[in-house]
Coordinates of C-alpha atoms and ligand atoms in Angstrom, one line a residue:
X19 CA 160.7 119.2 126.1
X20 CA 157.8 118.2 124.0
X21 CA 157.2 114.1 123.5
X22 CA 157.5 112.9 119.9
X23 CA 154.6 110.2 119.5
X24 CA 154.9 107.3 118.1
X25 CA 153.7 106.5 115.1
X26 CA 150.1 104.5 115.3
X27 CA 150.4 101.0 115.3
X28 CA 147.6 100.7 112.6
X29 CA 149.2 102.6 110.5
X30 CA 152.8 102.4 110.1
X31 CA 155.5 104.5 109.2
X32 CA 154.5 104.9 105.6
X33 CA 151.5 106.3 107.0
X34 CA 150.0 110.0 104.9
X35 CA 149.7 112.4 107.9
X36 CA 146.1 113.6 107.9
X37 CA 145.2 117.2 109.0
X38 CA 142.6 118.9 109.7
X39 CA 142.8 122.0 108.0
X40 CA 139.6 123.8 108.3
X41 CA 136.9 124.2 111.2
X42 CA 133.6 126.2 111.1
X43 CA 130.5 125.8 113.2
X44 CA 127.2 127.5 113.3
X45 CA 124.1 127.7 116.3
X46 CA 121.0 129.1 115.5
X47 CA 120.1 132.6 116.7
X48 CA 117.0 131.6 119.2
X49 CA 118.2 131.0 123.1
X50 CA 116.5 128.7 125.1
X51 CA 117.3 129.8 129.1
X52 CA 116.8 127.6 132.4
X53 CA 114.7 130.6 132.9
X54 CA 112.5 129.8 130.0
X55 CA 112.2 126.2 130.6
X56 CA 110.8 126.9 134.2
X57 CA 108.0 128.4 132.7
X58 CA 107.5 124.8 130.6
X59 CA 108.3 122.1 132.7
X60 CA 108.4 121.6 136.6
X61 CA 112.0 122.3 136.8
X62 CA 114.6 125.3 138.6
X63 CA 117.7 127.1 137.2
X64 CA 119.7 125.9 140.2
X65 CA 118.5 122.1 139.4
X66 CA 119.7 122.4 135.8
X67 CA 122.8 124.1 136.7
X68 CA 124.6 122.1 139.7
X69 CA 123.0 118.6 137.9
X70 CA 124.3 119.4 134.0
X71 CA 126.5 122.6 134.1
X72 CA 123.8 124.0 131.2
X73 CA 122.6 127.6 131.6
X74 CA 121.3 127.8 128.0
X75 CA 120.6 126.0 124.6
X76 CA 120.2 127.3 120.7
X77 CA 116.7 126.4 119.3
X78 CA 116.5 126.1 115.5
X79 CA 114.1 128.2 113.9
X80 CA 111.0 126.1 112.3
X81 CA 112.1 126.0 108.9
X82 CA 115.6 125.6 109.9
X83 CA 116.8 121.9 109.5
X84 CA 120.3 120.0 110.3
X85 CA 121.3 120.3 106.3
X86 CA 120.9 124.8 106.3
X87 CA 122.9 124.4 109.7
X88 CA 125.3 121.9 108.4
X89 CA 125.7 123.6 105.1
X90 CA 126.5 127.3 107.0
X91 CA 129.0 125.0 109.6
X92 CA 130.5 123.8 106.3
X93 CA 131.1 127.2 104.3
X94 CA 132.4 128.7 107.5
X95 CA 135.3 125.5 107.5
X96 CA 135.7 125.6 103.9
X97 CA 136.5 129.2 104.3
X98 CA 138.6 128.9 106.8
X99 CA 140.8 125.8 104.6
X100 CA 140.8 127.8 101.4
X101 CA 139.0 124.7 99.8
X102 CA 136.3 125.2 97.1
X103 CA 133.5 122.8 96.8
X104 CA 134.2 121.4 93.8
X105 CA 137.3 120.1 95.6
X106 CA 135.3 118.2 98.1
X107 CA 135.4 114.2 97.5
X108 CA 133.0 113.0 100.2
X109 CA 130.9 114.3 102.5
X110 CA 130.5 112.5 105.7
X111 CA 127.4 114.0 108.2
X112 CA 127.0 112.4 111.5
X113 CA 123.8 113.3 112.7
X114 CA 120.4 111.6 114.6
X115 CA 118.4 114.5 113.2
X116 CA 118.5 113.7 109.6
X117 CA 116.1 116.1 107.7
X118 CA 114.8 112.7 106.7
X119 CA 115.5 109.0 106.5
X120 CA 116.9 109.1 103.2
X121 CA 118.1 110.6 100.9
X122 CA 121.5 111.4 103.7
X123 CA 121.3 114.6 104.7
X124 CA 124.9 114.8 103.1
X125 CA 123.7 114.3 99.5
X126 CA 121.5 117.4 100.8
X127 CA 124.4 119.6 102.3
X128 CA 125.8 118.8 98.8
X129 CA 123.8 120.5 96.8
X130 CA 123.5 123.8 98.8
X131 CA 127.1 123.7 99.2
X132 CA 127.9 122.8 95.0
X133 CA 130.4 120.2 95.8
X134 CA 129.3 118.5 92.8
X135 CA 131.6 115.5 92.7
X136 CA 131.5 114.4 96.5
X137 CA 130.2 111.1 97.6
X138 CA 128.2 111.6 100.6
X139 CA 126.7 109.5 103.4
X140 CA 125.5 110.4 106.6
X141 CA 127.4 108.7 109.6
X142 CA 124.6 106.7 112.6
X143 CA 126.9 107.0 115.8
X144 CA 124.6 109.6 118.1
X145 CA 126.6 111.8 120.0
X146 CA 130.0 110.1 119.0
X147 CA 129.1 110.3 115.4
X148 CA 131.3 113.1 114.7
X149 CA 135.1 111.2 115.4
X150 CA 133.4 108.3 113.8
X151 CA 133.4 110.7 110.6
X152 CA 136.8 111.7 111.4
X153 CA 138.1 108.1 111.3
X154 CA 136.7 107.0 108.2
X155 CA 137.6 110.3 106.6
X156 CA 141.3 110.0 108.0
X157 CA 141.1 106.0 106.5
X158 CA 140.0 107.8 102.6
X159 CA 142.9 110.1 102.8
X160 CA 145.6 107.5 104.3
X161 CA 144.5 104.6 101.9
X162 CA 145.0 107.9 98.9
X163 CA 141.2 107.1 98.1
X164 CA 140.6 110.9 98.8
X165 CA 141.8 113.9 99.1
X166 CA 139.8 116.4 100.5
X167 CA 137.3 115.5 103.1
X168 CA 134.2 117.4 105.0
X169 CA 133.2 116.0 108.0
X170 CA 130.0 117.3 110.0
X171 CA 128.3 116.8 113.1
X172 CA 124.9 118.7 112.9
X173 CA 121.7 118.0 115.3
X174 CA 118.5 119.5 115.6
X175 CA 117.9 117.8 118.8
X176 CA 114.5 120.3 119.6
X177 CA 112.7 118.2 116.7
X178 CA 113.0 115.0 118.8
X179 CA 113.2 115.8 122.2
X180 CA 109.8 115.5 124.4
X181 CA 109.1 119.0 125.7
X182 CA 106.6 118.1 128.6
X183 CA 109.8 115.7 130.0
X184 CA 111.8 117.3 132.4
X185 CA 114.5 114.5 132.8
X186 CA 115.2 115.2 129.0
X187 CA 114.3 118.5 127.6
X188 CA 116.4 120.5 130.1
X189 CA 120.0 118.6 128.3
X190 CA 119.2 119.3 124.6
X191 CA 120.1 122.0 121.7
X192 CA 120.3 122.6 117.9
X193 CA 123.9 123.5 116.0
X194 CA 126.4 122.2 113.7
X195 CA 130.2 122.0 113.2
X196 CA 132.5 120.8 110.6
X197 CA 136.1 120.2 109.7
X198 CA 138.0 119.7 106.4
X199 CA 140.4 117.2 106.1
X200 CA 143.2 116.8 103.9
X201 CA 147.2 115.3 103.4
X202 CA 148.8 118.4 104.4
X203 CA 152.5 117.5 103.9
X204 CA 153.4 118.2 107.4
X205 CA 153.3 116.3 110.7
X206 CA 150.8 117.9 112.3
X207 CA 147.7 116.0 111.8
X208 CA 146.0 113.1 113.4
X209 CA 148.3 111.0 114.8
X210 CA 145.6 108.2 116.7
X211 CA 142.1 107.0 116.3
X212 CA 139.9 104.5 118.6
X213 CA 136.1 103.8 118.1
X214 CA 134.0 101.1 119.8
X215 CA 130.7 100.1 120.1
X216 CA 128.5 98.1 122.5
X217 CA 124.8 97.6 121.9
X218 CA 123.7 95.5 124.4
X219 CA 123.0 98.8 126.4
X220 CA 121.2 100.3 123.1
X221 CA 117.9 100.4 125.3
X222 CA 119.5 103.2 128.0
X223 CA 119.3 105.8 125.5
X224 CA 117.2 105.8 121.8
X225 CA 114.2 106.8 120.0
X226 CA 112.0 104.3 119.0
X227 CA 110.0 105.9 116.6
X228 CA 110.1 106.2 113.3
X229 CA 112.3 103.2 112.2
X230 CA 110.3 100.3 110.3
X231 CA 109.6 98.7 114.0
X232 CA 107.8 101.6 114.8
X233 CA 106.6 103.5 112.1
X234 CA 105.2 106.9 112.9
X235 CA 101.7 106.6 113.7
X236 CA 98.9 108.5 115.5
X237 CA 99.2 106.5 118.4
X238 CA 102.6 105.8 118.4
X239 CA 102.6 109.7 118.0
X240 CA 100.4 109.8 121.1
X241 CA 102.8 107.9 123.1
X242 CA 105.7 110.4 122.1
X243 CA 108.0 107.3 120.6
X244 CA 109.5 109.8 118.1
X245 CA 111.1 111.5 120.8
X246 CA 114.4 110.6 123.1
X247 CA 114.3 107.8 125.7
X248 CA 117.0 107.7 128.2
X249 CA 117.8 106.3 131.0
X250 CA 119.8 109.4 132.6
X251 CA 121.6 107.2 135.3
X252 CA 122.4 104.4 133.7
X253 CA 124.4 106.7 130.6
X254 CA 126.1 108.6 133.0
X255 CA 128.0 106.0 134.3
X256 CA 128.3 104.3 130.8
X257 CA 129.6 107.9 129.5
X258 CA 132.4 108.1 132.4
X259 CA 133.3 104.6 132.1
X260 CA 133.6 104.9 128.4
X261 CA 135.0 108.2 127.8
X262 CA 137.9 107.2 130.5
X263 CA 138.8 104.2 129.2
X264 CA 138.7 105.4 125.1
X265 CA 141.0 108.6 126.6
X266 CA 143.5 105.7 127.9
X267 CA 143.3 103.8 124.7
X268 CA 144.3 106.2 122.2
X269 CA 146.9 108.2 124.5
X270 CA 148.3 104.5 124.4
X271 CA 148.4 104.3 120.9
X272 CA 149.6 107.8 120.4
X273 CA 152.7 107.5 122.6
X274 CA 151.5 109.7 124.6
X275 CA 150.5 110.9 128.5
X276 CA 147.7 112.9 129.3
X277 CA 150.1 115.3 130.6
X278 CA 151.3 116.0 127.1
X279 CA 147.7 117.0 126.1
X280 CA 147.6 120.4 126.0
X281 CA 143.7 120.9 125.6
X282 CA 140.9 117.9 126.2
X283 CA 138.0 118.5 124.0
X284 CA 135.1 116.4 125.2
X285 CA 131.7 115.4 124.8
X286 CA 129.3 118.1 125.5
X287 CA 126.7 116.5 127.7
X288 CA 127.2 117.0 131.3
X289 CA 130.1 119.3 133.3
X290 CA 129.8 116.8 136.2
X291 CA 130.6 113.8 133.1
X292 CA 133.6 115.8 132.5
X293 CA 134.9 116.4 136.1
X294 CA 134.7 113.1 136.4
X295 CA 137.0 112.3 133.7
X296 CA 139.6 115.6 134.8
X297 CA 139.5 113.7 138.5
X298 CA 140.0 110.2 137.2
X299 CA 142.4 111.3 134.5
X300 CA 144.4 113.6 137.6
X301 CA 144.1 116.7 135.3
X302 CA 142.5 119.7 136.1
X303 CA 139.1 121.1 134.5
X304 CA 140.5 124.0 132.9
X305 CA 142.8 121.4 130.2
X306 CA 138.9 120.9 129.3
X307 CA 137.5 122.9 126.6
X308 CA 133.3 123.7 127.9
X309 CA 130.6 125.5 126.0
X310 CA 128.0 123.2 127.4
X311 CA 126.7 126.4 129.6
X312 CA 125.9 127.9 126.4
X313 CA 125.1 125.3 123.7
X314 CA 123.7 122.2 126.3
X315 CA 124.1 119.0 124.5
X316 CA 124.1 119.2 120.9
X317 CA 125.2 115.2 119.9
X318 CA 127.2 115.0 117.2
X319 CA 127.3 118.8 116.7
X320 CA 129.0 119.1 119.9
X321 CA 132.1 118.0 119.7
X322 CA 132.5 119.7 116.3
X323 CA 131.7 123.1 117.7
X324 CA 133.7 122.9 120.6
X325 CA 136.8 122.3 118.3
X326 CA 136.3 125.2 116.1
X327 CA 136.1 127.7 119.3
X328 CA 139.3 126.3 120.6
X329 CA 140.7 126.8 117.5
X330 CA 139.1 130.2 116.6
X331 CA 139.8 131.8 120.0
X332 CA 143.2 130.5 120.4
X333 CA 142.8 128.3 122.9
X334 CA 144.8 125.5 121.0
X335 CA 147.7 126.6 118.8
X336 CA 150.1 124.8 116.2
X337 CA 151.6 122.3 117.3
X338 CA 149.6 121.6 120.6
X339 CA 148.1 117.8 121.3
X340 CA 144.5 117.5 121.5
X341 CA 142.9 114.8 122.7
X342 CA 138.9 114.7 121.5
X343 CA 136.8 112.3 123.2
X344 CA 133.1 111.3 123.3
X345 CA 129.9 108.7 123.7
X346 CA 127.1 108.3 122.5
X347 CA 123.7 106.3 122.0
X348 CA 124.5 103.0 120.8
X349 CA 126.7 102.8 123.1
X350 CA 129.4 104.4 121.0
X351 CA 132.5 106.0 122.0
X352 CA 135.3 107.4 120.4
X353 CA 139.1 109.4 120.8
X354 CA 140.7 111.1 118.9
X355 CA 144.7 112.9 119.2
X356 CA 146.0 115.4 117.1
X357 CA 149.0 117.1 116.6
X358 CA 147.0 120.3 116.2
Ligands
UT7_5 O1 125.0 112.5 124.9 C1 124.6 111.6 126.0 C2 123.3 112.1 126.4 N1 122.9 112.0 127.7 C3 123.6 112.2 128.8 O2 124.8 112.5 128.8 C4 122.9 112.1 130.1 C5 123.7 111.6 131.3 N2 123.0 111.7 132.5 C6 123.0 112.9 133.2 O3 123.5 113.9 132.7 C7 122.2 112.9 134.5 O4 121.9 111.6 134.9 C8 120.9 113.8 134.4 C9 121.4 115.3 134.3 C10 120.1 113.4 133.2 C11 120.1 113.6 135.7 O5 120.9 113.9 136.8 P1 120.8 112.9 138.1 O6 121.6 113.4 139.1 O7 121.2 111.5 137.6 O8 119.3 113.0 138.5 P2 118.2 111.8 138.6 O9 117.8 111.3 137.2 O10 118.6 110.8 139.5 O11 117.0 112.6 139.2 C12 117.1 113.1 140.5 C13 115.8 113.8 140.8 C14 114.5 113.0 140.4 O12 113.5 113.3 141.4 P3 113.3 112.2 142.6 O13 112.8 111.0 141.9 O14 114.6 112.1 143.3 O15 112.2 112.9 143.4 C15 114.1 113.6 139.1 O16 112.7 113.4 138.9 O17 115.7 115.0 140.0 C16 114.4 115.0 139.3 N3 114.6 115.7 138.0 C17 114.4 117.0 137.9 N4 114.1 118.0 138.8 C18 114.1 119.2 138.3 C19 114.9 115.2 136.8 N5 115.0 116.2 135.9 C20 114.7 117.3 136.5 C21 114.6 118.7 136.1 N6 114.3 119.6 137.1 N7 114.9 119.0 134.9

């Protein structure tokens, strides 16, 4: 018999339900293969494949940026809610590939989408910026602030990613995904949230160009500061550790076990990341929804597109728990369950 959750301890029993109601996503039409990236970098199919899991990554096209692939993520959701853009009251966009520092990339997705009275602000969480998004959107629509949300995760990683580095431009590709979020009326809906944050390890995995402590200059150009930095190691174990214990938290606070999670959608970075997590959760890998093979890491975007192929193929249904979880640069993590 399926387990009734409890009712989140932050929120109450007064609380709105909050549902997603919508989910689009969009990759650009260029493939990048492990083939292809032999013929750039010192680096083998079979290396890329048993270390990551990634057989192949979307490239945005030049004049492509995160706000057309964000905007076409968004229609696609919108669609798919029956939600006009004039009903949209904010716009959150979780990205680390803004089109620029400001204005947000939101206020950019507004105007090609029309949703004229939306507020809009772009969400700074790297990878885990996406169910950042969904928690503030779920706190607008529980506190009655709002009532239709769009939430996005869109990345064009191959603008910032160091093409002569092998230990980086092998994991990396462009997208977008989006929900809309809205009171529904019904249970189903979120039911828990967890987010967290630790920046004493901000050094294992940033850019440091391009901020105002270093500004993009020729040299600093030289030195290829406005690309990614990582320390691959080090955020693998951060990612396990994190992802496991933000997974715990928010089944806690949901009422729930894992075994009453009928699909895990997690962080697209790594397949050994997320055998990690099936082995230390005792679940196996196929309650994991992957399209890291196809996609490679797509930060915020990732998450976001994963959820609208599980929902678009089938593979989660009405009234199945879901349990989204990711990390991030920062180091940021963050859970999500839904009554889908
Ligand atoms: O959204 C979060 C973003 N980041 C992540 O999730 C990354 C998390 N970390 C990882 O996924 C893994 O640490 C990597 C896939 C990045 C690397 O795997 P690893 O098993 O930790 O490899 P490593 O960094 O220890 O490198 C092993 C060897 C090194 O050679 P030596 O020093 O042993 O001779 C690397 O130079 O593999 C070499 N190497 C490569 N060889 C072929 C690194 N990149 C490549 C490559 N092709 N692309």
């Amino acid at each position: 018999m399926k387990r009734q959750p409890r009712s989140s301890p932050r929120s109450g029993k007064t609380r709105r339900t909050v549902s997603i109601i919508g989910t689009g996503s969009y990759v650009p039409e260029k493939i990048l293969t492990n083939a292809d990236l032999m013929r750039m970098v010192d680096t083998s199919d079979e290396w890329i494949t048993t270390r990551t899991g990634i057989k192949e990554r979307r490239i945005a096209a030049k004049d492509e940026h995160t706000s057309d692939m964000a905007t076409k993520a968004a229609l696609a959701a919108m669609e798919q809610a029956g939600v006009s853009a004039k009903e949209i009251d904010l716009i959150l966009l979780a990205t680390a590939t803004p089109d620029m520092m400001f204005p947000s990339t939101a206020c950019l997705v507004q105007t090609k989408l029309g949703a004229t009275k939306a507020a809009c602000l772009d969400i700074s969480a790297a990878c885990a910026g996406f169910l950042f998004a969904i928690e503030i959107a779920q706190q607008f629509i529980t506190s009655h602030t709002y009532e239709t949300v769009l939430v996005i995760g869109a990345e064009k990683l191959s603008s910032i990613t160091n093409w002569n580095d092998r230990n980086t431009c092998v994991l990396f590709g462009d997208g977008a995904g989006a929900a809309v979020l809205r009171h529904r009326g019904s249970a189903h809906g979120v039911i828990a949230t967890h987010v967290g944050s630790d920046g004493t390890y901000a050094d294992i995995l940033f850019m440091p160009g391009g901020g105002c402590r270093t500004p993009i200059t020729l040299e600093n150009a030289d030195k290829n500061l406005q690309t990614i930095h990582m320390s691959g190691k080090d955020v693998y174990k951060q990612a396990v550790i994190a992802m496991l214990a933000a997974s715990k938290t928010v089944l806690g606070q949901a009422g729930l076990t894992i075994d009453d999670i009928a699909c895990v959608i997690p962080h697209q970075a790594n397949l050994r990341i997320i055998e990690a997590i099936a082995d230390r959760l005792k679940i196996p890998l196929d309650r994991f929804y992957v399209n890291l093979d196809r996609y490679g890491n797509t930060s915020a975007a990732a998450v976001a597109i994963a959820l609208d192929e599980a929902n678009r193929t089938g593979r989660i249904k009405s009234g199945d728990y879901i349990l989204m979880v990711v990390f991030g640069g920062g180091l940021t993590w963050a859970s999500t369950v839904i009554e889908w």
